[in-house]
Amino acid sequence: MDSNWKANILWVDLSEGTVKSRSLDRDLMHKYIGGAGLASKILWDGTTVKTEAFSPENLLIFMTGPLTGIVRQSSRYIVAGISPLTNIWGRAHSGGDWAYELRRAGFMGIVIRGKAKAPVYLWVNDGKAEIRDASRAWGMDCYEVEDYLREETDNKASVAAIGRAGEKLVRFAAIINDGKKGRAAARCGLGALMGSKKLKAIVVRGTLDIPIFDREKFRKITRRIYSSCAIRKYDDVIDDYVEELKIALNIGGPPVRNWQEGTFEPAYQLADDLRNARLGYCKLCPYSDTESMYNSNGERHVLWEHWGPLGTNCLIGDIEALQYSFSLCQRYGMDSISTGGVMAFAMECYEKGLITKKDTGGLELTWGNHQAMLEMVKRIGEREGLGYLLGEGTKRAAEQIGGTASDYAIHVKGLELPMHDPRAAVGLAVQYATGSIGATHSEAQISSYFIEDYLYVNPKHEQRLLDVIKVFGYSERLDRFQTRGKGEMVAKMQNFGAMLNSLVVCSFMFEYQRVDPLEFVGLLNSITGMGIDFDEFMKTGERICNLTRMFNVRRGISSKDDTLPERILTHKRGSGGAADNLPQLDEMLEEYYAYKGWSREGIPSREKLSELDLEDCLL
């Protein structure tokens, strides 16, 4: 790596009130890149097995990567720490403008330790940073606080903040950036970790150049990439997404009635409602998607990962109610997936008599009752009544309720499942069971989307897709119900996904624009001068995956935890495009562990750790 290329990390101690900038060690970057990889190494070194999620000693890490703020579709950051929801490795992602501004401010990441005595926010601007009083901002929602803090700092600044849910330590509280645009680092409750530190927001603004090792090589690669990635017209974007969502419904993709059923007809109208949204874009991104659509009032439009959890899974098809519930989640700062997970769980408990009308404070928490759902979302955000218990997450709530409640708690390692049913694409079963944060589709999502034939691919792009997946050893897409080969597929794509999450770039750069995996290597080398090939690129991803696994092993995780809820493994839904299918998880896990070089207990072997230069992770 060229000695002139460098990246700075901001280290903040809220207990001491200190802010220091340190240059990132180049050898460390070579091994862990940035983003999720570098964050996992910092968290491994900076915490112990005894560190509790809400302890001041827990680290809250915001991290971008070497490609962030330079490449199109790269204005993304990750947040990491010991999760308040799961008590293991926690990681969330977000897009928008914030990551771009942080890089332009001169920093690749921010590491925060300690706890402030009173509410504060961090102001970062062109190589400088200071801790400021946030007493007046405490209590504001995630939309209000952006306007307020921009007035105090710079009206072009980007704000990443918590709402009242984070302040009140809802265990699935999110961090929301860019106000009404509502980009969310949602999963794992890292907004609650931020709240526990009395940190209301991080405000960033930057105008500095980002270093590039070889600008001419960089230009050649980007010209080559984007010559085949044309900006699409509005109608084409909308038509593709509506088609994709309806096919997902046809094949039994989303959960219905707390993962019990396979069809929900009103969902087709929810897909059509996308036609009423307008396109939006993250910084530097020419490509809009359902994640980046807005309503006429400028608020983010309800997206798939919300109308699945609180819509199909709760039998609610009222689009206005779902849009309002989404706005509530954004304003309070709560993960839509987990909010919907606990809501569907509560509705089933109410149906079974485990929760009564007295418990709900008079609410009829029945399936499809959108008025009760909306009120309960507010109560969760405020931690009032039953909302306090549900704010603990599905796993803890089930343990408190007792009886058969755990049968209805759909989670992996304490994290509620995303909105893609493993019974509709069995590779998802391995992804969810082995995910480093619990049930996640953001580590090997490419597996099921495009190697496993789960989602729609426009026929005119099919050949380009096949050309891209050949790099990973696949000449054709795999049947979504096929068991053989899925463990290996997920293991490979977790390694690749770890690199995308460490560079840091949007996965849609690969998924929808079909950027050749080899081009990511070229971009990394041209920006940093690192000089690695594709094999080392993938091995670095493997190192990152094994480090996060060892972090969780240190906290008690093993193969006993690599499982799915009994309902997913044994209950046939009886309708829809995957009516009678069940994932054969044990067979796929055996293949997965063998490919990874892990024991049957799910522990990376001594030989594997040595091979990956992770000897310091031996326990």
Coordinates of C-alpha atoms in Angstrom, one line a residue:
M1 CA 0.0 0.0 0.0
D2 CA 1.4 3.4 -0.9
S3 CA 2.8 5.4 2.0
N4 CA 0.9 8.5 0.8
W5 CA -2.5 6.9 1.1
K6 CA -4.0 7.2 4.6
A7 CA -7.2 7.1 6.5
N8 CA -8.1 8.7 9.8
I9 CA -10.2 7.3 12.6
L10 CA -11.8 9.6 15.2
W11 CA -11.7 8.2 18.8
V12 CA -14.1 9.7 21.2
D13 CA -14.3 9.1 25.0
L14 CA -17.6 10.5 26.2
S15 CA -16.8 9.8 29.9
E16 CA -13.6 11.8 29.6
G17 CA -14.9 14.3 27.1
T18 CA -12.0 13.8 24.7
V19 CA -11.8 13.6 20.9
K20 CA -8.6 12.3 19.2
S21 CA -7.8 11.6 15.5
R22 CA -5.5 8.7 14.7
S23 CA -4.2 7.5 11.4
L24 CA -5.3 4.0 10.5
D25 CA -2.4 1.4 10.6
R26 CA -1.9 0.3 7.0
D27 CA -1.3 -3.3 7.9
L28 CA -4.5 -3.4 9.9
M29 CA -6.4 -2.0 6.9
H30 CA -4.8 -4.6 4.6
K31 CA -6.1 -7.3 6.8
Y32 CA -9.6 -5.9 7.6
I33 CA -10.1 -3.2 4.8
G34 CA -12.7 -0.9 6.6
G35 CA -16.4 -1.0 7.3
A36 CA -17.6 -4.2 9.0
G37 CA -14.2 -5.8 8.8
L38 CA -12.3 -3.1 10.6
A39 CA -15.1 -2.6 13.1
S40 CA -15.1 -6.3 14.0
K41 CA -11.3 -6.1 14.8
I42 CA -11.7 -2.9 16.9
L43 CA -14.6 -4.4 18.8
W44 CA -12.7 -7.7 19.4
D45 CA -9.7 -5.8 20.8
G46 CA -11.7 -3.3 22.7
T47 CA -14.2 -5.4 24.6
T48 CA -14.2 -8.7 26.6
V49 CA -16.6 -11.5 27.2
K50 CA -17.7 -9.6 30.3
T51 CA -18.6 -6.4 28.5
E52 CA -22.3 -5.7 28.7
A53 CA -24.2 -4.0 25.9
F54 CA -25.2 -1.0 28.0
S55 CA -21.9 -0.8 29.7
P56 CA -19.8 2.4 29.1
E57 CA -17.0 0.1 28.0
N58 CA -19.0 -1.2 25.0
L59 CA -17.9 0.5 21.8
L60 CA -20.2 2.2 19.4
I61 CA -18.4 2.2 16.0
F62 CA -19.4 4.1 12.9
M63 CA -17.3 3.0 9.9
T64 CA -17.1 3.7 6.2
G65 CA -14.6 2.0 3.8
P66 CA -11.9 2.9 1.3
L67 CA -14.5 3.1 -1.6
T68 CA -17.0 5.2 0.4
G69 CA -17.7 8.7 -0.9
I70 CA -15.7 8.0 -4.1
V71 CA -17.5 5.3 -6.1
R72 CA -21.1 5.6 -7.2
Q73 CA -23.4 3.7 -4.9
S74 CA -20.9 4.0 -2.0
S75 CA -22.5 6.6 0.3
R76 CA -23.0 3.9 3.0
Y77 CA -21.8 3.3 6.5
I78 CA -22.0 0.5 9.1
V79 CA -22.6 0.8 12.8
A80 CA -21.3 -1.9 15.1
G81 CA -21.1 -2.8 18.8
I82 CA -22.3 -5.4 21.2
S83 CA -26.0 -5.6 20.4
P84 CA -28.5 -4.6 23.2
L85 CA -31.0 -7.0 21.5
T86 CA -28.8 -10.1 21.2
N87 CA -25.8 -9.5 23.4
I88 CA -23.5 -10.6 20.5
W89 CA -21.8 -8.9 17.5
G90 CA -24.2 -6.3 16.3
R91 CA -24.1 -4.5 12.9
A92 CA -26.4 -2.3 10.9
H93 CA -26.1 -0.4 7.6
S94 CA -27.4 2.8 6.2
G95 CA -27.2 4.9 3.0
G96 CA -28.1 8.5 2.2
D97 CA -25.7 11.4 2.6
W98 CA -24.0 10.9 6.0
A99 CA -21.2 8.5 4.9
Y100 CA -20.2 10.8 2.1
E101 CA -20.0 13.8 4.4
L102 CA -17.9 11.9 6.9
R103 CA -15.4 10.9 4.3
R104 CA -15.3 14.5 3.0
A105 CA -14.8 15.6 6.6
G106 CA -11.5 13.7 6.7
F107 CA -12.5 10.5 8.6
M108 CA -13.2 6.9 7.6
G109 CA -14.7 6.1 11.0
I110 CA -15.6 7.1 14.5
V111 CA -15.1 4.9 17.6
I112 CA -17.0 5.9 20.7
R113 CA -16.5 4.7 24.3
G114 CA -17.8 5.8 27.6
K115 CA -21.0 7.6 28.6
A116 CA -21.7 11.3 28.8
K117 CA -23.1 12.8 32.1
A118 CA -25.7 14.7 30.1
P119 CA -27.0 14.5 26.5
V120 CA -24.4 15.5 23.9
Y121 CA -23.9 15.4 20.2
L122 CA -20.7 15.2 18.1
W123 CA -20.0 17.9 15.5
V124 CA -17.5 16.8 12.8
N125 CA -16.3 19.2 10.2
D126 CA -13.3 19.2 7.9
G127 CA -10.8 17.4 10.0
K128 CA -12.0 18.7 13.4
A129 CA -14.5 17.4 15.9
E130 CA -16.0 18.5 19.2
I131 CA -18.5 17.3 21.7
R132 CA -21.4 19.7 22.2
D133 CA -24.4 20.0 24.6
A134 CA -27.6 18.3 23.3
S135 CA -29.9 19.0 26.3
R136 CA -32.4 20.9 24.1
A137 CA -32.3 18.2 21.4
W138 CA -33.0 15.3 23.9
G139 CA -36.6 14.3 23.4
M140 CA -36.8 15.4 19.8
D141 CA -37.8 12.9 17.1
C142 CA -35.4 11.9 14.3
Y143 CA -37.0 14.4 11.9
E144 CA -37.0 17.4 14.3
V145 CA -33.5 16.9 15.5
E146 CA -32.0 17.2 12.0
D147 CA -33.5 20.6 11.5
Y148 CA -32.5 21.8 14.9
L149 CA -28.8 20.6 14.7
R150 CA -28.4 21.9 11.1
E151 CA -29.3 25.4 12.4
E152 CA -26.7 25.0 15.1
T153 CA -23.9 23.8 12.8
D154 CA -24.3 23.9 9.0
N155 CA -27.4 23.8 6.9
K156 CA -25.7 21.4 4.5
A157 CA -24.6 19.0 7.2
S158 CA -25.9 15.4 7.5
V159 CA -27.3 14.2 10.8
A160 CA -27.3 10.7 12.2
A161 CA -29.5 10.6 15.3
I162 CA -31.6 8.6 17.7
G163 CA -35.2 9.4 18.5
R164 CA -37.2 8.7 21.7
A165 CA -36.9 5.0 21.3
G166 CA -33.1 5.2 21.5
E167 CA -33.3 7.5 24.4
K168 CA -35.6 5.1 26.2
L169 CA -33.4 2.1 25.4
V170 CA -35.9 0.2 23.2
R171 CA -33.7 -2.8 22.4
F172 CA -34.3 -2.6 18.7
A173 CA -33.9 1.2 18.4
A174 CA -32.4 2.4 15.1
I175 CA -30.1 5.3 14.1
I176 CA -31.8 7.5 11.5
N177 CA -29.8 9.8 9.2
D178 CA -30.9 12.5 6.8
G179 CA -34.2 13.4 8.5
K180 CA -37.3 12.9 6.4
K181 CA -35.3 10.9 3.9
G182 CA -35.2 8.4 6.8
R183 CA -32.2 6.3 6.0
A184 CA -31.9 3.8 8.8
A185 CA -29.1 1.8 10.5
A186 CA -31.8 -0.3 11.9
R187 CA -30.9 -3.8 13.0
C188 CA -29.5 -5.0 16.4
G189 CA -30.7 -2.1 18.5
L190 CA -27.6 0.1 18.1
G191 CA -29.7 3.2 18.6
A192 CA -30.3 2.0 22.1
L193 CA -26.5 1.6 22.6
M194 CA -26.2 5.2 21.4
G195 CA -28.9 6.3 23.8
S196 CA -27.2 4.5 26.7
K197 CA -24.2 6.7 26.0
K198 CA -26.3 9.9 26.1
L199 CA -25.2 10.6 22.5
K200 CA -28.1 12.2 20.6
A201 CA -26.5 12.6 17.2
I202 CA -23.4 12.9 15.1
V203 CA -23.5 15.8 12.7
V204 CA -21.0 15.8 9.8
R205 CA -20.0 18.2 7.1
G206 CA -17.0 17.9 4.8
T207 CA -15.4 19.6 1.8
L208 CA -12.0 17.9 1.8
D209 CA -10.7 15.7 -1.0
I210 CA -10.5 11.9 -0.5
P211 CA -7.1 10.4 -1.4
I212 CA -6.9 8.1 -4.4
F213 CA -3.6 6.2 -5.1
D214 CA -3.9 5.9 -8.9
R215 CA -6.5 8.3 -10.3
E216 CA -6.0 7.3 -14.0
K217 CA -6.5 3.6 -13.2
F218 CA -9.5 4.5 -11.1
R219 CA -11.1 6.5 -13.9
K220 CA -10.6 3.6 -16.4
I221 CA -12.3 1.1 -14.1
T222 CA -15.2 3.4 -13.3
R223 CA -15.7 4.3 -17.0
R224 CA -15.8 0.6 -17.8
I225 CA -18.3 -0.2 -15.0
Y226 CA -20.7 2.6 -15.7
S227 CA -20.7 2.4 -19.5
S228 CA -22.9 -0.7 -18.9
C229 CA -25.0 0.7 -16.0
A230 CA -27.3 3.2 -17.6
I231 CA -29.6 5.4 -15.6
R232 CA -33.1 4.0 -16.0
K233 CA -36.3 5.9 -16.7
Y234 CA -38.8 6.2 -13.9
D235 CA -41.4 4.0 -15.5
D236 CA -38.8 1.2 -16.0
V237 CA -37.7 1.4 -12.4
I238 CA -41.3 1.2 -11.1
D239 CA -42.3 -1.5 -13.5
D240 CA -39.4 -3.7 -12.5
Y241 CA -40.0 -3.3 -8.8
V242 CA -43.7 -3.9 -9.0
E243 CA -43.0 -7.0 -11.1
E244 CA -40.4 -8.2 -8.7
L245 CA -42.5 -7.8 -5.6
K246 CA -45.5 -9.5 -7.2
I247 CA -43.3 -12.5 -8.2
A248 CA -42.0 -12.6 -4.6
L249 CA -45.6 -12.8 -3.4
N250 CA -46.4 -15.5 -6.0
I251 CA -43.6 -17.7 -4.8
G252 CA -44.4 -17.4 -1.1
G253 CA -41.6 -14.9 -0.2
P254 CA -43.1 -12.7 2.5
P255 CA -44.3 -13.9 5.9
V256 CA -48.0 -14.0 6.6
R257 CA -49.8 -14.1 10.0
N258 CA -46.6 -14.5 12.1
W259 CA -45.1 -16.9 9.5
Q260 CA -48.0 -19.3 9.6
E261 CA -49.6 -18.8 6.1
G262 CA -48.4 -18.4 2.5
T263 CA -50.7 -15.9 0.9
F264 CA -52.2 -12.4 1.6
E265 CA -54.1 -11.0 -1.3
P266 CA -54.2 -7.3 -0.2
A267 CA -50.3 -7.3 -0.6
Y268 CA -50.7 -7.1 -4.3
Q269 CA -52.3 -3.7 -4.0
L270 CA -49.4 -2.7 -1.6
A271 CA -47.0 -3.5 -4.4
D272 CA -49.0 -1.4 -6.9
D273 CA -48.9 1.5 -4.5
L274 CA -45.2 2.0 -5.4
R275 CA -46.5 3.7 -8.5
N276 CA -47.5 6.7 -6.2
A277 CA -43.9 7.2 -5.0
R278 CA -41.2 9.3 -6.5
L279 CA -37.6 8.3 -7.0
G280 CA -34.9 9.3 -4.6
Y281 CA -31.1 8.8 -4.5
C282 CA -28.3 8.4 -2.0
K283 CA -25.3 10.7 -2.5
L284 CA -23.4 9.8 -5.7
C285 CA -25.9 7.2 -6.7
P286 CA -27.6 7.4 -10.1
Y287 CA -29.7 4.3 -9.4
S288 CA -33.0 4.6 -7.4
D289 CA -34.7 1.6 -5.8
T290 CA -37.6 0.9 -3.5
E291 CA -35.3 1.7 -0.6
S292 CA -34.9 5.3 -1.9
M293 CA -38.5 6.4 -2.8
Y294 CA -40.3 9.3 -1.3
N295 CA -43.8 10.6 -0.9
S296 CA -44.9 14.0 -2.1
N297 CA -44.3 15.5 1.4
G298 CA -40.6 14.5 1.2
E299 CA -40.9 11.6 3.7
R300 CA -39.5 8.2 2.8
H301 CA -42.1 5.9 1.2
V302 CA -43.0 2.7 3.0
L303 CA -40.7 0.0 1.9
W304 CA -40.7 -3.8 1.6
E305 CA -39.0 -4.4 4.9
H306 CA -41.8 -2.5 6.6
W307 CA -45.0 -3.6 4.8
G308 CA -43.9 -7.2 5.2
P309 CA -43.4 -7.1 9.0
L310 CA -46.4 -4.8 9.9
G311 CA -48.4 -5.6 6.8
T312 CA -48.5 -9.2 5.6
N313 CA -47.3 -10.6 8.8
C314 CA -50.0 -8.8 10.8
L315 CA -52.7 -9.2 8.1
I316 CA -52.8 -5.4 7.6
G317 CA -53.4 -4.2 4.0
D318 CA -54.3 -0.6 4.6
I319 CA -51.5 1.3 2.8
E320 CA -52.3 4.6 4.7
A321 CA -52.0 2.9 8.0
L322 CA -48.7 1.2 7.0
Q323 CA -47.3 4.5 5.7
Y324 CA -48.2 6.1 9.0
S325 CA -46.7 3.2 11.0
F326 CA -43.5 3.5 9.0
S327 CA -43.3 7.3 9.7
L328 CA -43.7 6.5 13.4
C329 CA -40.9 4.0 13.3
Q330 CA -38.7 6.6 11.5
R331 CA -39.5 9.4 13.9
Y332 CA -39.1 7.3 17.0
G333 CA -36.0 5.6 15.5
M334 CA -37.0 1.9 15.5
D335 CA -36.2 -1.1 13.3
S336 CA -39.2 -1.8 11.2
I337 CA -38.4 -5.5 10.9
S338 CA -38.2 -6.1 14.7
T339 CA -41.1 -3.8 15.3
G340 CA -43.2 -5.9 13.0
G341 CA -41.8 -9.1 14.5
V342 CA -42.8 -8.3 18.0
M343 CA -46.2 -7.0 16.8
A344 CA -47.1 -10.2 15.0
F345 CA -45.9 -12.1 18.0
A346 CA -48.1 -10.0 20.3
M347 CA -51.1 -10.5 18.1
E348 CA -50.7 -14.3 18.2
C349 CA -50.2 -14.2 22.0
Y350 CA -53.4 -12.1 22.2
E351 CA -55.2 -14.7 20.0
K352 CA -54.0 -17.5 22.2
G353 CA -55.0 -15.7 25.5
L354 CA -51.4 -15.3 26.7
I355 CA -52.0 -11.5 26.5
T356 CA -55.3 -10.0 27.6
K357 CA -57.1 -6.8 26.9
K358 CA -56.1 -5.7 30.4
D359 CA -52.4 -6.3 29.4
T360 CA -52.8 -4.2 26.3
G361 CA -54.4 -1.3 28.1
G362 CA -57.8 -1.8 26.4
L363 CA -56.5 -2.4 22.8
E364 CA -58.0 -5.2 20.8
L365 CA -54.7 -6.5 19.4
T366 CA -56.3 -8.7 16.8
W367 CA -55.1 -9.7 13.4
G368 CA -55.6 -6.9 10.9
N369 CA -56.5 -4.2 13.5
H370 CA -54.4 -1.4 12.1
Q371 CA -55.7 1.1 14.7
A372 CA -54.4 -1.1 17.6
M373 CA -51.2 -1.7 15.7
L374 CA -50.5 2.0 15.3
E375 CA -51.2 2.7 19.0
M376 CA -48.9 -0.1 20.1
V377 CA -46.1 1.2 17.8
K378 CA -46.3 4.5 19.8
R379 CA -46.4 2.7 23.1
I380 CA -43.3 0.7 22.2
G381 CA -41.5 3.9 21.2
E382 CA -42.5 5.5 24.5
R383 CA -41.9 2.3 26.5
E384 CA -45.5 2.5 28.0
G385 CA -47.5 -0.4 29.3
L386 CA -47.2 -3.5 27.2
G387 CA -45.0 -1.4 24.9
Y388 CA -42.3 -1.6 27.5
L389 CA -42.2 -5.4 27.4
L390 CA -42.4 -5.5 23.6
G391 CA -39.6 -3.0 23.4
E392 CA -37.4 -5.7 24.9
G393 CA -37.6 -7.7 21.7
T394 CA -39.4 -10.9 20.8
K395 CA -37.1 -13.3 22.6
R396 CA -37.1 -11.5 26.0
A397 CA -40.8 -10.7 25.7
A398 CA -41.6 -14.4 25.2
E399 CA -39.5 -15.4 28.2
Q400 CA -41.4 -12.9 30.4
I401 CA -44.9 -13.9 29.1
G402 CA -44.1 -17.6 29.6
G403 CA -46.3 -20.6 28.7
T404 CA -46.3 -21.3 25.0
A405 CA -45.2 -17.8 24.0
S406 CA -41.7 -19.0 22.9
D407 CA -43.5 -21.1 20.2
Y408 CA -44.6 -17.8 18.6
A409 CA -41.4 -15.9 19.0
I410 CA -39.8 -15.9 15.5
H411 CA -36.1 -15.0 15.8
V412 CA -32.6 -16.3 15.5
K413 CA -30.2 -15.6 18.4
G414 CA -32.6 -12.9 19.5
L415 CA -32.9 -11.1 16.2
E416 CA -36.3 -11.1 14.4
L417 CA -36.3 -12.6 10.9
P418 CA -36.2 -10.4 7.8
M419 CA -39.1 -10.5 5.4
H420 CA -38.0 -13.4 3.1
D421 CA -39.3 -16.8 4.1
P422 CA -36.7 -19.6 4.1
R423 CA -39.4 -22.0 3.0
A424 CA -39.6 -20.2 -0.3
A425 CA -35.8 -20.3 -0.9
V426 CA -33.9 -22.8 1.3
G427 CA -30.5 -21.0 1.0
L428 CA -32.1 -18.3 3.2
A429 CA -32.3 -20.9 6.0
V430 CA -28.5 -21.2 6.1
Q431 CA -28.1 -17.5 5.9
Y432 CA -30.4 -16.8 8.8
A433 CA -29.1 -19.7 11.0
T434 CA -25.5 -18.8 10.6
G435 CA -25.7 -15.0 10.3
S436 CA -23.2 -13.2 12.5
I437 CA -25.8 -10.9 14.0
G438 CA -28.6 -13.5 14.0
A439 CA -31.3 -13.7 11.3
T440 CA -30.0 -11.5 8.5
H441 CA -30.2 -11.3 4.7
S442 CA -27.5 -8.6 4.5
E443 CA -24.4 -10.8 4.7
A444 CA -25.1 -13.3 1.8
Q445 CA -28.1 -11.8 0.3
I446 CA -26.7 -12.2 -3.2
S447 CA -26.9 -16.0 -2.6
S448 CA -30.7 -16.3 -2.7
Y449 CA -31.3 -13.2 -4.9
F450 CA -29.3 -14.3 -7.9
I451 CA -27.5 -17.6 -7.5
E452 CA -30.5 -19.2 -6.0
D453 CA -33.5 -18.5 -8.3
Y454 CA -35.5 -16.6 -5.6
L455 CA -36.2 -13.2 -7.1
Y456 CA -37.1 -12.0 -10.6
V457 CA -34.3 -11.3 -13.1
N458 CA -35.3 -9.4 -16.2
P459 CA -34.5 -11.8 -19.2
K460 CA -32.5 -9.1 -21.0
H461 CA -30.1 -9.1 -18.0
E462 CA -29.9 -12.8 -17.6
Q463 CA -26.7 -13.4 -19.6
R464 CA -24.8 -10.6 -17.7
L465 CA -25.9 -12.2 -14.5
L466 CA -24.6 -15.6 -15.6
D467 CA -21.3 -14.0 -16.6
V468 CA -20.9 -12.4 -13.2
I469 CA -21.7 -15.5 -11.1
K470 CA -19.2 -17.6 -13.0
V471 CA -16.5 -15.9 -10.9
F472 CA -17.9 -17.9 -7.9
G473 CA -18.0 -21.2 -9.8
Y474 CA -21.6 -21.2 -11.0
S475 CA -22.7 -21.7 -14.6
E476 CA -26.4 -21.5 -13.8
R477 CA -28.8 -20.5 -11.1
L478 CA -29.7 -23.0 -8.5
D479 CA -33.3 -24.2 -7.9
R480 CA -34.7 -22.5 -4.8
F481 CA -35.9 -25.7 -3.2
Q482 CA -32.6 -27.6 -3.9
T483 CA -30.7 -28.5 -0.7
R484 CA -27.4 -29.8 -2.1
G485 CA -24.8 -27.0 -2.6
K486 CA -26.6 -24.4 -0.6
G487 CA -24.3 -24.6 2.4
E488 CA -21.3 -24.0 0.2
M489 CA -23.1 -21.3 -1.7
V490 CA -23.9 -19.3 1.4
A491 CA -20.4 -19.7 2.9
K492 CA -18.8 -18.3 -0.3
M493 CA -21.2 -15.4 -0.6
Q494 CA -20.8 -14.5 3.1
N495 CA -17.1 -14.1 2.4
F496 CA -17.9 -11.9 -0.6
G497 CA -20.6 -10.0 1.3
A498 CA -18.1 -9.3 4.1
M499 CA -16.0 -7.5 1.5
L500 CA -18.8 -5.4 0.2
N501 CA -19.7 -4.5 3.8
S502 CA -16.1 -3.5 4.4
L503 CA -15.3 -1.5 1.2
V504 CA -18.2 0.0 2.0
V505 CA -20.5 -0.1 -1.1
C506 CA -24.2 -0.8 -1.7
S507 CA -24.9 -4.4 -2.4
F508 CA -27.2 -3.3 -5.2
M509 CA -24.1 -2.3 -7.1
F510 CA -23.6 -6.0 -7.6
E511 CA -27.2 -7.3 -7.4
Y512 CA -28.9 -4.9 -9.8
Q513 CA -26.1 -3.4 -11.8
R514 CA -24.2 -6.6 -12.1
V515 CA -20.8 -5.1 -11.5
D516 CA -18.2 -7.8 -12.1
P517 CA -16.7 -9.0 -8.7
L518 CA -13.2 -8.5 -10.2
E519 CA -13.9 -4.8 -10.6
F520 CA -14.3 -4.4 -6.9
V521 CA -10.7 -5.6 -6.5
G522 CA -9.6 -3.2 -9.2
L523 CA -11.3 -0.3 -7.4
L524 CA -9.8 -1.2 -4.1
N525 CA -6.3 -1.4 -5.6
S526 CA -6.6 1.8 -7.6
I527 CA -7.8 3.8 -4.5
T528 CA -5.4 2.4 -1.9
G529 CA -2.5 0.9 -3.8
M530 CA -3.1 -2.3 -1.9
G531 CA -2.2 -4.6 -4.9
I532 CA -4.2 -7.8 -4.1
D533 CA -5.8 -10.3 -6.4
F534 CA -9.3 -11.8 -6.3
D535 CA -8.1 -14.9 -4.2
E536 CA -6.7 -12.6 -1.5
F537 CA -9.8 -10.4 -1.7
M538 CA -12.0 -13.4 -1.0
K539 CA -9.6 -14.7 1.7
T540 CA -9.8 -11.3 3.4
G541 CA -13.6 -11.7 3.4
E542 CA -13.2 -15.2 4.9
R543 CA -10.9 -13.7 7.6
I544 CA -13.6 -11.1 8.6
C545 CA -16.3 -13.8 8.7
N546 CA -14.2 -16.0 11.0
L547 CA -13.3 -13.1 13.3
T548 CA -17.0 -12.2 13.8
R549 CA -17.7 -15.8 14.4
M550 CA -15.0 -16.0 17.1
F551 CA -16.3 -12.8 18.6
N552 CA -19.7 -14.6 19.0
V553 CA -18.0 -17.9 20.2
R554 CA -16.3 -15.9 22.9
R555 CA -19.8 -14.8 24.0
G556 CA -21.2 -18.4 24.1
I557 CA -22.4 -19.0 20.5
S558 CA -22.0 -22.4 18.9
S559 CA -23.8 -24.8 16.5
K560 CA -26.6 -25.1 19.1
D561 CA -27.6 -21.5 18.2
D562 CA -27.3 -22.0 14.4
T563 CA -30.9 -22.9 14.0
L564 CA -34.3 -21.6 13.0
P565 CA -37.6 -21.3 14.9
E566 CA -39.5 -24.7 15.0
R567 CA -42.3 -23.1 13.0
I568 CA -40.0 -22.5 10.0
L569 CA -38.5 -26.0 10.1
T570 CA -41.7 -28.0 10.6
H571 CA -44.8 -26.0 9.7
K572 CA -46.1 -26.2 6.1
R573 CA -48.0 -23.1 5.2
G574 CA -50.6 -24.8 3.0
S575 CA -50.9 -22.1 0.4
G576 CA -48.8 -19.9 -2.0
G577 CA -45.8 -20.7 -4.1
A578 CA -44.0 -22.6 -1.3
A579 CA -47.0 -24.2 0.3
D580 CA -45.5 -27.6 1.2
N581 CA -41.8 -26.9 1.3
L582 CA -39.6 -27.1 4.4
P583 CA -35.9 -26.4 4.5
Q584 CA -33.6 -29.3 5.4
L585 CA -31.3 -27.2 7.6
D586 CA -29.2 -30.0 9.1
E587 CA -28.0 -31.2 5.7
M588 CA -27.1 -27.7 4.6
L589 CA -25.3 -26.9 7.9
E590 CA -23.2 -30.0 7.6
E591 CA -22.0 -28.9 4.2
Y592 CA -21.6 -25.3 5.4
Y593 CA -19.4 -26.2 8.3
A594 CA -17.3 -28.5 6.2
Y595 CA -16.6 -25.8 3.6
K596 CA -15.9 -23.2 6.3
G597 CA -13.4 -25.5 8.1
W598 CA -15.4 -25.4 11.3
S599 CA -16.1 -28.2 13.7
R600 CA -19.5 -29.8 14.1
E601 CA -19.9 -27.5 17.1
G602 CA -19.6 -24.5 14.7
I603 CA -16.2 -23.4 16.0
P604 CA -13.5 -22.4 13.5
S605 CA -10.6 -24.9 13.8
R606 CA -7.2 -24.0 15.0
E607 CA -5.8 -24.7 11.5
K608 CA -8.4 -22.4 9.9
L609 CA -7.6 -19.5 12.3
S610 CA -3.9 -20.0 11.7
E611 CA -4.4 -20.0 8.0
L612 CA -6.3 -16.7 8.2
D613 CA -3.7 -15.1 10.6
L614 CA -6.2 -15.1 13.4
E615 CA -4.1 -16.8 16.1
D616 CA -5.0 -14.1 18.6
C617 CA -8.6 -15.3 18.4
L618 CA -7.8 -18.8 19.8
L619 CA -9.7 -19.3 23.1

